[in-house]
XYZ file of C-alpha atoms in Angstrom:
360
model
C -57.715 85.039 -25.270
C -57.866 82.339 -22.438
C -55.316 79.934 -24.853
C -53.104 83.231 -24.892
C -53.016 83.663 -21.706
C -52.695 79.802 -20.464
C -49.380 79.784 -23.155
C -48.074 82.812 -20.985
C -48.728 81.334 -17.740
C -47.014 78.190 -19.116
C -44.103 80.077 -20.184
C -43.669 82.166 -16.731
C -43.625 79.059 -14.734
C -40.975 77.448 -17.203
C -38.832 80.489 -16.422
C -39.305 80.631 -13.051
C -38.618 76.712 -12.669
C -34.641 77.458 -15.165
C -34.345 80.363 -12.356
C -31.266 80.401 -10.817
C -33.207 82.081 -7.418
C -36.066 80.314 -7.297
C -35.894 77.329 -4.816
C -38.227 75.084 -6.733
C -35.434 75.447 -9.480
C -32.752 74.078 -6.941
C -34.904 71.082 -6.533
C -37.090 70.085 -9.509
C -34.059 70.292 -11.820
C -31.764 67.970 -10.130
C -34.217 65.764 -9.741
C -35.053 65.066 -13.078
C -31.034 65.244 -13.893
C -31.008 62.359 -11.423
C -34.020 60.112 -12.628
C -33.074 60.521 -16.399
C -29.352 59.180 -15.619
C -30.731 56.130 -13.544
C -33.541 55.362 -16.687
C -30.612 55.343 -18.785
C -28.238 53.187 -16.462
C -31.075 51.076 -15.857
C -31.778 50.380 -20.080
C -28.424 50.356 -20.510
C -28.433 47.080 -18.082
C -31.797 45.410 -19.663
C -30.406 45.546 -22.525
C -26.988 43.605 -21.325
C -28.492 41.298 -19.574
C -30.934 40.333 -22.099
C -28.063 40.079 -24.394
C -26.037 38.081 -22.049
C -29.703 35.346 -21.893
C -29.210 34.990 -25.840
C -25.220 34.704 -25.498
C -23.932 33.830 -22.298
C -20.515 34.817 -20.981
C -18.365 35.392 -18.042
C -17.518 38.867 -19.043
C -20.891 40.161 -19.601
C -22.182 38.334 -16.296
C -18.738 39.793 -14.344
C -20.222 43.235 -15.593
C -23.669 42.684 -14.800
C -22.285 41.864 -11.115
C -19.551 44.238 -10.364
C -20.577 47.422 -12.648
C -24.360 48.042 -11.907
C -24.258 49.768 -8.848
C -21.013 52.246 -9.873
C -22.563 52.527 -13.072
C -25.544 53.897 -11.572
C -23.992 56.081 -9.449
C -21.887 57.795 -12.319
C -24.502 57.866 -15.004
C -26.537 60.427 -12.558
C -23.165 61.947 -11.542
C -23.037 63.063 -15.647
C -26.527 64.344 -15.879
C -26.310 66.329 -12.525
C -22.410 67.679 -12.965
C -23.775 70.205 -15.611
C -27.171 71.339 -14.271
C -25.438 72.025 -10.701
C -22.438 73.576 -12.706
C -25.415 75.886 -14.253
C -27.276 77.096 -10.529
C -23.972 77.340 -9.261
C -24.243 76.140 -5.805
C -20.874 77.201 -4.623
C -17.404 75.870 -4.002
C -18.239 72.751 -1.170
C -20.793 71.698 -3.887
C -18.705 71.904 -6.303
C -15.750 69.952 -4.988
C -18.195 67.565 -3.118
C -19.207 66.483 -6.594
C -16.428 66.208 -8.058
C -15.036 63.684 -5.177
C -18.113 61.674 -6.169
C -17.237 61.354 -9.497
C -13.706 60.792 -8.614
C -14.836 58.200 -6.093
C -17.213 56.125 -8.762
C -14.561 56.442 -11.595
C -12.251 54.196 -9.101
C -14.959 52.263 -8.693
C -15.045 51.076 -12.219
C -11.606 50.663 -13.434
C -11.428 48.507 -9.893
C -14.431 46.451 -10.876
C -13.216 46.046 -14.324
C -9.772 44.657 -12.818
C -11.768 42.034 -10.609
C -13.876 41.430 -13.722
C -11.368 40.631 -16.203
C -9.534 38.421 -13.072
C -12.394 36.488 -12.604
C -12.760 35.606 -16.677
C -9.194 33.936 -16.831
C -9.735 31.971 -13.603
C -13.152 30.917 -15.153
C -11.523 29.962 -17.926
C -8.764 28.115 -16.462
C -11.359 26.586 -13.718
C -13.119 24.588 -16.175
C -10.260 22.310 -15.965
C -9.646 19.771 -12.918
C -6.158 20.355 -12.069
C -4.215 23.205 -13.362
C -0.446 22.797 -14.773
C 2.081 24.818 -13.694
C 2.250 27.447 -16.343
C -1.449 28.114 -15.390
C -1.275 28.662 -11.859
C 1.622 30.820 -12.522
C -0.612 33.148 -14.835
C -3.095 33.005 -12.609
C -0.455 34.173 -9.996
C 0.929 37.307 -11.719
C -2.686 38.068 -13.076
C -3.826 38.538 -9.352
C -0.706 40.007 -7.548
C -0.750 42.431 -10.326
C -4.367 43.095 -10.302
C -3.705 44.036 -6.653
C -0.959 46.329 -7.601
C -3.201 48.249 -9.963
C -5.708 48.760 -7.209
C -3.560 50.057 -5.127
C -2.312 52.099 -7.222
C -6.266 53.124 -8.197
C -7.189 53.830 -4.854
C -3.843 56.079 -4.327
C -4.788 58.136 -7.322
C -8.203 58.593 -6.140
C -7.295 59.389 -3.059
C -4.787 62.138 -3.872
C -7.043 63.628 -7.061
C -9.733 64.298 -4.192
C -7.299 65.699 -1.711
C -5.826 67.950 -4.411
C -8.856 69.390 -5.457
C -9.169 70.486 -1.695
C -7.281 73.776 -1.035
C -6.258 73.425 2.198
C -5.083 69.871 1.535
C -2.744 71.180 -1.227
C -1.861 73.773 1.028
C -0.368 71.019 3.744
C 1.085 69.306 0.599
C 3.093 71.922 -0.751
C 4.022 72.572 3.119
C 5.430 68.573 3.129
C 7.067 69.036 -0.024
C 9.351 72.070 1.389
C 10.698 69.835 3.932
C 11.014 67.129 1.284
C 14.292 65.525 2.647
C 12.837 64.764 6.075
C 10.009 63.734 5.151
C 11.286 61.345 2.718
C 13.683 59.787 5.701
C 10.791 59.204 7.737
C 8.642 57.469 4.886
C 11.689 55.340 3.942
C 11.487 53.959 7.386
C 8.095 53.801 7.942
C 7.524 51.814 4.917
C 10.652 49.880 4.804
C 8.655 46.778 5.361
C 6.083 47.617 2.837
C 9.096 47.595 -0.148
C 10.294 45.200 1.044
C 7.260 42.912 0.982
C 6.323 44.297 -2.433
C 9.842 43.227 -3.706
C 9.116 39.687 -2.606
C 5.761 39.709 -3.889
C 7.332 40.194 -7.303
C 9.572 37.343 -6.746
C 7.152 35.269 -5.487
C 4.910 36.101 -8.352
C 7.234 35.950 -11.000
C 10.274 33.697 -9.993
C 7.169 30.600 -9.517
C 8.376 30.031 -6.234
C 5.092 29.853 -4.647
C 1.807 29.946 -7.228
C -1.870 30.066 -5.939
C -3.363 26.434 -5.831
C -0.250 25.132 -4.779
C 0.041 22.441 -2.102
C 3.155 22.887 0.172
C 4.196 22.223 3.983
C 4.725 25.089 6.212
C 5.642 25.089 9.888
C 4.410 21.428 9.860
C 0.938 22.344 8.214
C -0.119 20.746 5.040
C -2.500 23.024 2.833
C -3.102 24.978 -0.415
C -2.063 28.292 -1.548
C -5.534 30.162 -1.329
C -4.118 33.698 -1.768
C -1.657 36.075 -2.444
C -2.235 39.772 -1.289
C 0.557 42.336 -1.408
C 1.466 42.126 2.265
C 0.862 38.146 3.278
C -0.043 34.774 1.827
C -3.082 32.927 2.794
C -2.894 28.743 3.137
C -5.556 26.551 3.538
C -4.955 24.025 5.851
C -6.226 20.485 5.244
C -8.793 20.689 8.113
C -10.201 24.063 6.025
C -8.246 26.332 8.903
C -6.000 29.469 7.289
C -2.709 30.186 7.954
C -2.055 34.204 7.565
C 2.147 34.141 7.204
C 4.003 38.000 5.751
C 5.442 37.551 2.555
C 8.988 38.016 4.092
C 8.827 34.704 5.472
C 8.864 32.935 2.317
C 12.256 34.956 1.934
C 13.683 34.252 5.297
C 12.537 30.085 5.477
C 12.447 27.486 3.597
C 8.992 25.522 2.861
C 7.857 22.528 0.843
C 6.467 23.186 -2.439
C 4.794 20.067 -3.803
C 3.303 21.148 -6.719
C 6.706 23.468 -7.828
C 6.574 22.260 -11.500
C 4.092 19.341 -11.658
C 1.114 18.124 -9.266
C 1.928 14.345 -9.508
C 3.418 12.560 -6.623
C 5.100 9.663 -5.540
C 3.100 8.381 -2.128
C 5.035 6.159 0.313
C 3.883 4.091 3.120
C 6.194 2.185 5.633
C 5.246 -1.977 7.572
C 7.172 -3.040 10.014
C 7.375 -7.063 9.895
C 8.254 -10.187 10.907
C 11.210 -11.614 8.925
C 8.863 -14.654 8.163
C 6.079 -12.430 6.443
C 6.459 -13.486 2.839
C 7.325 -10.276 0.663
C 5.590 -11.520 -2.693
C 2.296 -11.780 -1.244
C 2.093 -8.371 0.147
C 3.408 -7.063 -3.270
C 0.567 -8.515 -5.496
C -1.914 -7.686 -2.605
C -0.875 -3.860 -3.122
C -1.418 -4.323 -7.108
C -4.395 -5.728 -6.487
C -5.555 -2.488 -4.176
C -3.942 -0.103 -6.758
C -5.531 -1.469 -9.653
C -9.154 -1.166 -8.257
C -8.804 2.057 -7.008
C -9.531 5.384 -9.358
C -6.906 7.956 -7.569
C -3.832 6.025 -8.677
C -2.855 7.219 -12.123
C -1.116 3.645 -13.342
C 2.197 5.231 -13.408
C 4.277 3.501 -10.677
C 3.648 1.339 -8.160
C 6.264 -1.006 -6.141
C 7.191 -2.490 -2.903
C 10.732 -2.647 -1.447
C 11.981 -3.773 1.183
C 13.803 -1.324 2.756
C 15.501 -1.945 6.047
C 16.058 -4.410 8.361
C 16.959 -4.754 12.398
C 17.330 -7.057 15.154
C 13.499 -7.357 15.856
C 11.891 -6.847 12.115
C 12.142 -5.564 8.636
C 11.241 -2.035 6.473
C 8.476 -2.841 3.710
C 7.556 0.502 1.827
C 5.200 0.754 -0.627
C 5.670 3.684 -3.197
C 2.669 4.509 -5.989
C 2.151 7.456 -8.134
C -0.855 10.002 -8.142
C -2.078 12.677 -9.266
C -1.850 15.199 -6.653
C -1.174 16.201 -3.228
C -5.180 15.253 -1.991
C -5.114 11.950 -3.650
C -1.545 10.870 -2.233
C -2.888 11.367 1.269
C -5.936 9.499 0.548
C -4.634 7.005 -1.285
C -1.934 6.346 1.301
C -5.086 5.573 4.113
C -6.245 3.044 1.908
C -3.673 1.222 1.163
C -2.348 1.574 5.070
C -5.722 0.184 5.794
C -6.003 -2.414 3.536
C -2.999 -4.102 3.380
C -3.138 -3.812 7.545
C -6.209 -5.744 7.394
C -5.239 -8.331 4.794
C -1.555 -8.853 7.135
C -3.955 -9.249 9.947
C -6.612 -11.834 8.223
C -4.107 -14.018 6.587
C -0.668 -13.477 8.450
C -1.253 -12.189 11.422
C 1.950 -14.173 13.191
C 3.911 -11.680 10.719
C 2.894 -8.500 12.894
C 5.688 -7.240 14.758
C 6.454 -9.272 18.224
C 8.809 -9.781 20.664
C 10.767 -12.724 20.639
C 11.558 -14.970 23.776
C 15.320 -14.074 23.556
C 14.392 -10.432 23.637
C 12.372 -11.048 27.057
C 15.040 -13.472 28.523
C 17.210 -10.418 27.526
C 15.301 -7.978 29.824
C 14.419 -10.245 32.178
């Protein structure tokens, strides 16, 4: 009689607690909705990143960075859709929910983008300097990637607004005075097209790549980043220069690494005419050959110009890139300064007496 009756008891409470009026239903339920998504999320990401200990790759550690924390938002969202669906909590609920799940589905198809960016740059990282073709992959990958966010994001944004009555309302209102409103957008976001326009050339005419090392307004640095509104250089000194993508259609800049990365680096003496020519030339072979950033290609010494007080000696030698020219080009200045000094140092530019009987 008393197992009866504890079975009964057992089965009121069950039926109280799947209730549609009973608070304890509105709470208890969605609860455990909530918990079982998380465990599963959370097994679901033990068991990846176990995986990814035995086999290790960028992928699966890109997903195990950038996907936990939608993923366990949505995984809930699945669980708890249904059983609110069931109590029916009403409309601002319901569309409130939905916006969530709209909201974390964004989330990862834009965290699978920066994933699946971040495998080809790791891939074409583990290499010192990238070639051309390269860096213009890497290039389209990420101005397209940005595209595809934005175009994410828009979706997202007008799938939640949609679902809102009143919002669809005001956009059927817009779309009745379609012709005016499209005037006013074309102006609006003239600049907009236009700098997505040149973003596509940029991206896919080579023009400018990320990584690459060009001049512009007098500043020497590397292409950092590419967005769909402005270009981001590093400067040598680690500043950033922020310029609009329309002004690499307006100006002209210097693009060092356009097809290649090598370089020829030049640096200028000025000298006596009795400094002997030879001797500085097997000095800078001497320089070249003991130091690792030129890359044995070229290296010679002209002499270049001459005037009424002394002569033009350049020194030209290949490297590899844009970093190593400038530092190679201190070293040799340096060097060769010092050896003129040691061992000629009546070579070093002078005035003559006839040039100060001139003045006097």
């Amino acid at each position: 009689m008393e197992y009866a009756t504890g079975l009964l008891l057992q089965k009121i409470n069950m039926a109280s607690l799947l209730d549609k009026e009973s608070w304890l239903a509105y709470i208890i339920v969605p609860t455990i909705a909530i918990g079982l998504g998380l465990l599963i999320s959370w097994l679901g990401f033990a068991i990846l990143r176990l995986y990814h200990k035995r086999q290790p790759s960028v992928f699966k550690e890109q997903l195990l960075q950038r996907l936990k924390r939608p993923i366990h938002f949505f995984i809930p969202l699945v669980f708890l859709v249904p059983v609110m669906a069931y109590f029916d909590p009403g409309i601002l609920w319901e569309k409130l929910l939905e916006a969530i799940v709209i909201i974390c589905l964004a989330w990862i198809l834009v965290a699978l983008l920066y994933s699946s960016e971040e495998v080809v740059k790791q891939k074409f990282a583990l290499k010192d300097h990238k070639i051309a073709s390269e860096r213009k992959i890497l290039t389209q990958l990420h101005f397209l990637k940005s595209i595809a966010v934005a175009i994410i994001i828009t979706i997202a944004i007008a799938s939640i607004l949609w679902n809102i009555p009143s919002a669809r309302q005001l956009g059927n209102t817009i779309l009745t005075s379609a012709g005016v409103a499209g005037i006013i957008i074309g102006v609006a976001a003239q600049k907009s097209i236009s700098n997505l326009i040149v973003g596509f050339q940029l991206a896919f005419t080579q023009a400018l790549k990320i990584d690459d090392e060009v001049v512009i307004e007098g500043e020497f640095g590397t292409v950092e980043d590419i967005t769909l509104t402005y270009v981001v250089i590093k400067t040598w000194d680690w500043r950033r220069l922020v310029l609009p993508l329309n002004y690499f259609n307006d100006k002209p800049f210097v693009n060092w690494t356009f097809n290649s990365r090598p370089l020829i680096a030049t640096v200028y003496f000025h000298l006596d005419y009795t400094f002997p020519v030879d001797e500085l030339r097997i000095k800078l072979m001497e320089l070249l050959k003991g130091s690792s950033l030129w890359d044995k290609n070229k290296a010679e010494l002209f002499l270049t110009e001459i005037d009424n007080r002394t002569m033009e000696v350049r020194a030209d030698f290949s490297v590899k890139n844009a970093t190593d020219a400038w530092n190679l080009r201190c070293k040799v200045r340096e060097d060769l300064m010092v050896f003129i000094q040691n061992n000629y140092p009546e070579a070093l530019p002078k005035l003559r007496g006839v040039d100060v009987a001139k003045k006097v």
